[in-house]
Coordinates of C-alpha atoms and ligand atoms in Angstrom, one line a residue:
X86 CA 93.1 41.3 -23.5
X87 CA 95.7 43.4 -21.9
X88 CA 96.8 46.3 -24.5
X89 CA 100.7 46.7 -25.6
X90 CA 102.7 50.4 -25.5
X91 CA 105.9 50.5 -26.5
X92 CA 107.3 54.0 -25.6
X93 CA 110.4 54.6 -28.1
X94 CA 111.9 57.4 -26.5
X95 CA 114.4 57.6 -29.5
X96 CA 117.6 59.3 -28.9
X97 CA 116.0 61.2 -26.5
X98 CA 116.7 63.4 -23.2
X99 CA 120.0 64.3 -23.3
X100 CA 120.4 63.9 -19.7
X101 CA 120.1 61.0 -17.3
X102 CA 118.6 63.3 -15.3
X103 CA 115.8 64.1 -17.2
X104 CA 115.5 60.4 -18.7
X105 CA 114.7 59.5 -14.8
X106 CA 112.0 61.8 -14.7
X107 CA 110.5 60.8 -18.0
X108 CA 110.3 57.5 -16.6
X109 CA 109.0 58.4 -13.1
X110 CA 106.1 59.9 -15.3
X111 CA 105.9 57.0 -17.2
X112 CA 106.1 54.1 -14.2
X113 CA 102.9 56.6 -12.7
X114 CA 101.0 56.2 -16.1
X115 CA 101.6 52.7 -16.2
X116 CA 100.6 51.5 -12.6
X117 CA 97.4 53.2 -13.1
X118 CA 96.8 52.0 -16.8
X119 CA 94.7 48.8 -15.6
X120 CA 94.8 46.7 -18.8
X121 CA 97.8 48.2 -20.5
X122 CA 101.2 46.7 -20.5
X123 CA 103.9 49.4 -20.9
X124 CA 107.7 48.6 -22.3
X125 CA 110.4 51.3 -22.1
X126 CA 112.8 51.8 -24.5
X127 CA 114.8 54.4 -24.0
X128 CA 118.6 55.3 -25.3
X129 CA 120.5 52.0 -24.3
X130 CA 123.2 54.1 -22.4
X131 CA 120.6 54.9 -19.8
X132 CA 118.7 51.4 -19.7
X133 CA 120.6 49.8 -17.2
X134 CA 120.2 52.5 -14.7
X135 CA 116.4 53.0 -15.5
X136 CA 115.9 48.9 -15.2
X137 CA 117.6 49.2 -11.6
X138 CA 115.2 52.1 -10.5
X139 CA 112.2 49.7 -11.2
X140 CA 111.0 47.6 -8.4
X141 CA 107.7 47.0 -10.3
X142 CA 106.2 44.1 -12.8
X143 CA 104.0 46.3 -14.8
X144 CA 106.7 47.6 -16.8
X145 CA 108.9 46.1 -19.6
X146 CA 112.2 47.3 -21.1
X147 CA 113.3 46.8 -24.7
X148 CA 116.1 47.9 -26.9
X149 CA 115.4 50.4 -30.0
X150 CA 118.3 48.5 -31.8
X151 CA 120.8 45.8 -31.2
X152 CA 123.8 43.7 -33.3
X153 CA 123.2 40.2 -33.3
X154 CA 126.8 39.1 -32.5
X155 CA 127.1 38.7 -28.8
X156 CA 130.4 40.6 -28.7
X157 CA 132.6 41.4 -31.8
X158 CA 134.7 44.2 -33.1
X159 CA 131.7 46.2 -34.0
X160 CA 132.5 49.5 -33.0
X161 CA 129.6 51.9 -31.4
X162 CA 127.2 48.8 -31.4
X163 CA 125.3 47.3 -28.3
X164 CA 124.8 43.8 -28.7
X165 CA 121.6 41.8 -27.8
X166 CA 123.4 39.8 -25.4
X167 CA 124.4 42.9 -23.4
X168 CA 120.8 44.3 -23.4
X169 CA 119.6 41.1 -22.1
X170 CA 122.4 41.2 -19.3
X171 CA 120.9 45.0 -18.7
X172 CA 117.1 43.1 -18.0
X173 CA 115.4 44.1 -21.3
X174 CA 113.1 41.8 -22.6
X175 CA 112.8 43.2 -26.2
X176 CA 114.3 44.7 -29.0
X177 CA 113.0 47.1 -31.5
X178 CA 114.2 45.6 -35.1
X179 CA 114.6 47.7 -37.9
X180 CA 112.5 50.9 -37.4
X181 CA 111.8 53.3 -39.7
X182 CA 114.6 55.5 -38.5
X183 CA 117.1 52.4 -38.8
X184 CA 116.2 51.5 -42.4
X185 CA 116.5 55.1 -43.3
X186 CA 120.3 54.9 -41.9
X187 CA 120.7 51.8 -43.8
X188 CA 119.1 48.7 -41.8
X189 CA 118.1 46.0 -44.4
X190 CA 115.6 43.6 -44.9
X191 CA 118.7 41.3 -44.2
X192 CA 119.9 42.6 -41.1
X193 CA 116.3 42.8 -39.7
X194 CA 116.3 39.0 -40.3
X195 CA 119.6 38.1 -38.3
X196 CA 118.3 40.4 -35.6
X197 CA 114.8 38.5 -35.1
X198 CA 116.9 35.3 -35.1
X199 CA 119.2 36.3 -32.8
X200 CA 116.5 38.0 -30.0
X201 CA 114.7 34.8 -30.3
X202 CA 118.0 32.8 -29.5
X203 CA 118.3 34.9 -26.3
X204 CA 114.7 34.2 -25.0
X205 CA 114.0 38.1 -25.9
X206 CA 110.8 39.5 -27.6
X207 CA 111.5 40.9 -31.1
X208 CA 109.4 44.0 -32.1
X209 CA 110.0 43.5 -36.0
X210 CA 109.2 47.0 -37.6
X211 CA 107.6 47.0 -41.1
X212 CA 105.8 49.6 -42.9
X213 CA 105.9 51.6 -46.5
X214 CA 107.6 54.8 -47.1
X215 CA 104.2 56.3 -49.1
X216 CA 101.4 54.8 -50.8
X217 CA 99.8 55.1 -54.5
X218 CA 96.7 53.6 -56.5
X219 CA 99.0 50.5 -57.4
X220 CA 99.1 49.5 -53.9
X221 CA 102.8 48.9 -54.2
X222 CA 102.5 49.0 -50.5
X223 CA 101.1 45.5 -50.2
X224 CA 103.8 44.2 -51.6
X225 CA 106.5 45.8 -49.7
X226 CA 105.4 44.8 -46.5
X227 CA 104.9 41.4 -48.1
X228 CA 109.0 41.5 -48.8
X229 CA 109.6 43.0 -45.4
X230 CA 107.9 40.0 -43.7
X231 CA 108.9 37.1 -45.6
X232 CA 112.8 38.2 -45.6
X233 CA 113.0 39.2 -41.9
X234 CA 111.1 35.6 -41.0
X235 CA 113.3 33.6 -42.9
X236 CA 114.8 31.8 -40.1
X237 CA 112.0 31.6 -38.1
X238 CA 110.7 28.5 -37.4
X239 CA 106.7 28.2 -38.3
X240 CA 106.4 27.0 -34.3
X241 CA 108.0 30.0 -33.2
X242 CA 107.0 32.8 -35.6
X243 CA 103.9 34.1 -33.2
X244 CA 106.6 34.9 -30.3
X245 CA 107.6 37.9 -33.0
X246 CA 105.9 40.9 -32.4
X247 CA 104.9 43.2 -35.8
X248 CA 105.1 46.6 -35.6
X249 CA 103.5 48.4 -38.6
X250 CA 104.8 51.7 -39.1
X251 CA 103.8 53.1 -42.3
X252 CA 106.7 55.6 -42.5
X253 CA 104.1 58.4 -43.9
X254 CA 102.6 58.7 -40.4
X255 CA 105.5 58.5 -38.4
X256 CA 106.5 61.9 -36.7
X257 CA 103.5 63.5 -38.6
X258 CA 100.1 64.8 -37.8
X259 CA 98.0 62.3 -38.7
X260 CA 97.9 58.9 -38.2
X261 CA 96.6 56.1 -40.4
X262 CA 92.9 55.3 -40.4
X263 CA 92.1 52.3 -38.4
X264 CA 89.6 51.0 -41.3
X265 CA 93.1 51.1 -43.2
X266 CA 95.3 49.5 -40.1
X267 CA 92.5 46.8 -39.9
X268 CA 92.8 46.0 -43.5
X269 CA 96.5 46.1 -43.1
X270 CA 96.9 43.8 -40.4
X271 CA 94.4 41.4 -42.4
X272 CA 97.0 41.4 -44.8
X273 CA 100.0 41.0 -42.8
X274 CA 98.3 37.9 -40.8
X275 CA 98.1 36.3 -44.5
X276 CA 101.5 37.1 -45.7
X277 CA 102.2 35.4 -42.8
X278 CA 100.5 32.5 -42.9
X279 CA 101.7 32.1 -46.5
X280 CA 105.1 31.3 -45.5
X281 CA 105.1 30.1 -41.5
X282 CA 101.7 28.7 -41.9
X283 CA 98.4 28.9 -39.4
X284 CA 100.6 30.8 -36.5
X285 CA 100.6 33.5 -38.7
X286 CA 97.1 34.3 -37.7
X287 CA 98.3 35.0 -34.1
X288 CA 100.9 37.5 -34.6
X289 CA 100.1 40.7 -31.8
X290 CA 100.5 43.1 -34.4
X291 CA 101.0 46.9 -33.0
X292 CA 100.6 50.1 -34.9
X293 CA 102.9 53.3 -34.7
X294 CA 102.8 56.6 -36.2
X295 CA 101.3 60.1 -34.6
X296 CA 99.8 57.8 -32.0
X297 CA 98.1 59.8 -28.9
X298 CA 95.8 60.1 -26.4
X299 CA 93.7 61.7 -29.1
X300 CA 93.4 58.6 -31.4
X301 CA 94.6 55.5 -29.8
X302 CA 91.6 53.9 -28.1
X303 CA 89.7 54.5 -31.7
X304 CA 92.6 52.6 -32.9
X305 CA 92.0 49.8 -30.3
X306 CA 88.9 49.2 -31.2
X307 CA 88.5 49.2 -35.2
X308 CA 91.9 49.1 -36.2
X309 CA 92.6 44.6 -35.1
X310 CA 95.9 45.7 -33.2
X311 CA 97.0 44.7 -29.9
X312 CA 98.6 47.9 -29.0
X313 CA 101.1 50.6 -30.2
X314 CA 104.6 52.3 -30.7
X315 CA 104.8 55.7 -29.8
X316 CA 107.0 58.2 -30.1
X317 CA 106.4 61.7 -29.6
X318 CA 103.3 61.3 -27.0
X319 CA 105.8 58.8 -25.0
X320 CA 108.5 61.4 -24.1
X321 CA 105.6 64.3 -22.9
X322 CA 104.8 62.8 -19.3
X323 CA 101.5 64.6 -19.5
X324 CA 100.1 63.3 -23.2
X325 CA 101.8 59.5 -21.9
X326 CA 99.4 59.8 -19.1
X327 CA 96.6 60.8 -20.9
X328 CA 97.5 58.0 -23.4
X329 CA 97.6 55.5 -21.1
X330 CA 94.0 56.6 -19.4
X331 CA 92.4 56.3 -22.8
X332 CA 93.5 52.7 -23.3
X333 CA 93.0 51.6 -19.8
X334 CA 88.9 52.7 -20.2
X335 CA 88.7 51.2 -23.8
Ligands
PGA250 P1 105.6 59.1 -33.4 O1 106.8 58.0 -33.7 O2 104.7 58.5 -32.4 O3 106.4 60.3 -32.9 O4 105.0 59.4 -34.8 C1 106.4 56.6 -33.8 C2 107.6 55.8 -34.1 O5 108.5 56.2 -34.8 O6 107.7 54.7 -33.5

């Protein structure tokens, strides 16, 4: 099975410039990635542009955020609608980095809904801010889940992609342990199945957090994910690359 990476370039270049040759790099990587399907998401004030540089079929484009009202008096939003017009196919929902500025388990949910309404992919972030011995965790992600699914028919629920970010390992120097990831995703295909029912056991679930070329094919293999979200590694051309490679020989 084809592997997922999602490259969240995060507010990141600052120029249009730059962001071209970021994704130069990253169309390379991606044409010689046999087995790996790569989608983009850079800043959504370049995404149009990038889309329209891209003759090719091996690369995706998402959204790292998006308002569920098609057009409104939201000021400073991009709406899913308009990211669809621009050719994405996805949208990040609720990533670390939004829930630390206030995204909600609500909000995530009207956001799934409405990316599903416009035939888009959502890439519904989830993860824990730390862990203890009560294994609090579990039932946080359990919350996460069940409140951003709400309105998600059972028939449907697969088409949402999970992204389990435990925030401890995001933008840090470790990742999580893929014995821990695979136990993880266990869990998260049963939360799901507890409230959409047997679909929940095929939810692609993708892990992110200090993801690189270093540790993502052990990943592959032991950790039951379907691919990755990647921060850092997907805005250094060279580590992308190398990335990439290790995924396309695992
Ligand atoms: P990182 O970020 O790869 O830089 O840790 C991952 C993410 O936030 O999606």
């Amino acid at each position: 099975m084809k592997s997922i990476v999602v490259a969240n370039w995060k507010m990141h270049p600052a120029t249009f410039k730059e962001a071209k040759q970021i994704f130069e790099a990253t169309r390379k990587a991606a044409e010689k990635g046999k087995g790996v399907s790569v989608i983009v998401a850079p800043p959504s004030i370049f995404l149009r542009e990038i889309v329209k540089l891209y003759k090719g079929r091996r690369v995706a484009f998402a959204m790292q955020d998006a308002h569920p009202e098609a057009v409104g008096a939201f000021t400073g939003e991009v709406s899913v609608a308009e990211g669809k017009d621009a050719k994405a196919a996805y949208v990040i929902v609720a990533h670390a980095e939004r829930r630390a500025m206030g995204e909600t388990n609500d909000s995530a949910r009207l956001k799934v809904a409405a990316t599903l309404n416009n035939k888009m992919t959502p890439i519904l972030c989830i993860g824990e801010t730390h862990r203890d011995a009560t294994g609090e965790h579990f039932n946080i992600i359990k919350e996460q889940l069940r409140i951003a699914l709400t309105d998600i028919p059972a028939a449907k629920v697969a088409q949402v992609v999970i992204a389990y970010e435990p925030v401890w390992a995001i933008g840090a120097t470790r990742a999580m342990e893929p014995r821990d990831m695979h136990e993880m995703a266990i869990f998260i295909r049963k939360s799901v199945v507890e409230t959409h029912g047997k679909d929940g056991m095929n939810m692609k679930i993708l892990y992110g957090g200090s993801i690189d070329e270093t540790n993502a094919a052990g990943m592959l293999r032991d950790g039951d994910v379907a691919g990755f979200l990647v921060g850092r590694a997907s805005i250094e051309p060279e580590k992308f690359a190398l990335l990439i490679h290790s995924l396309s020989e695992a």
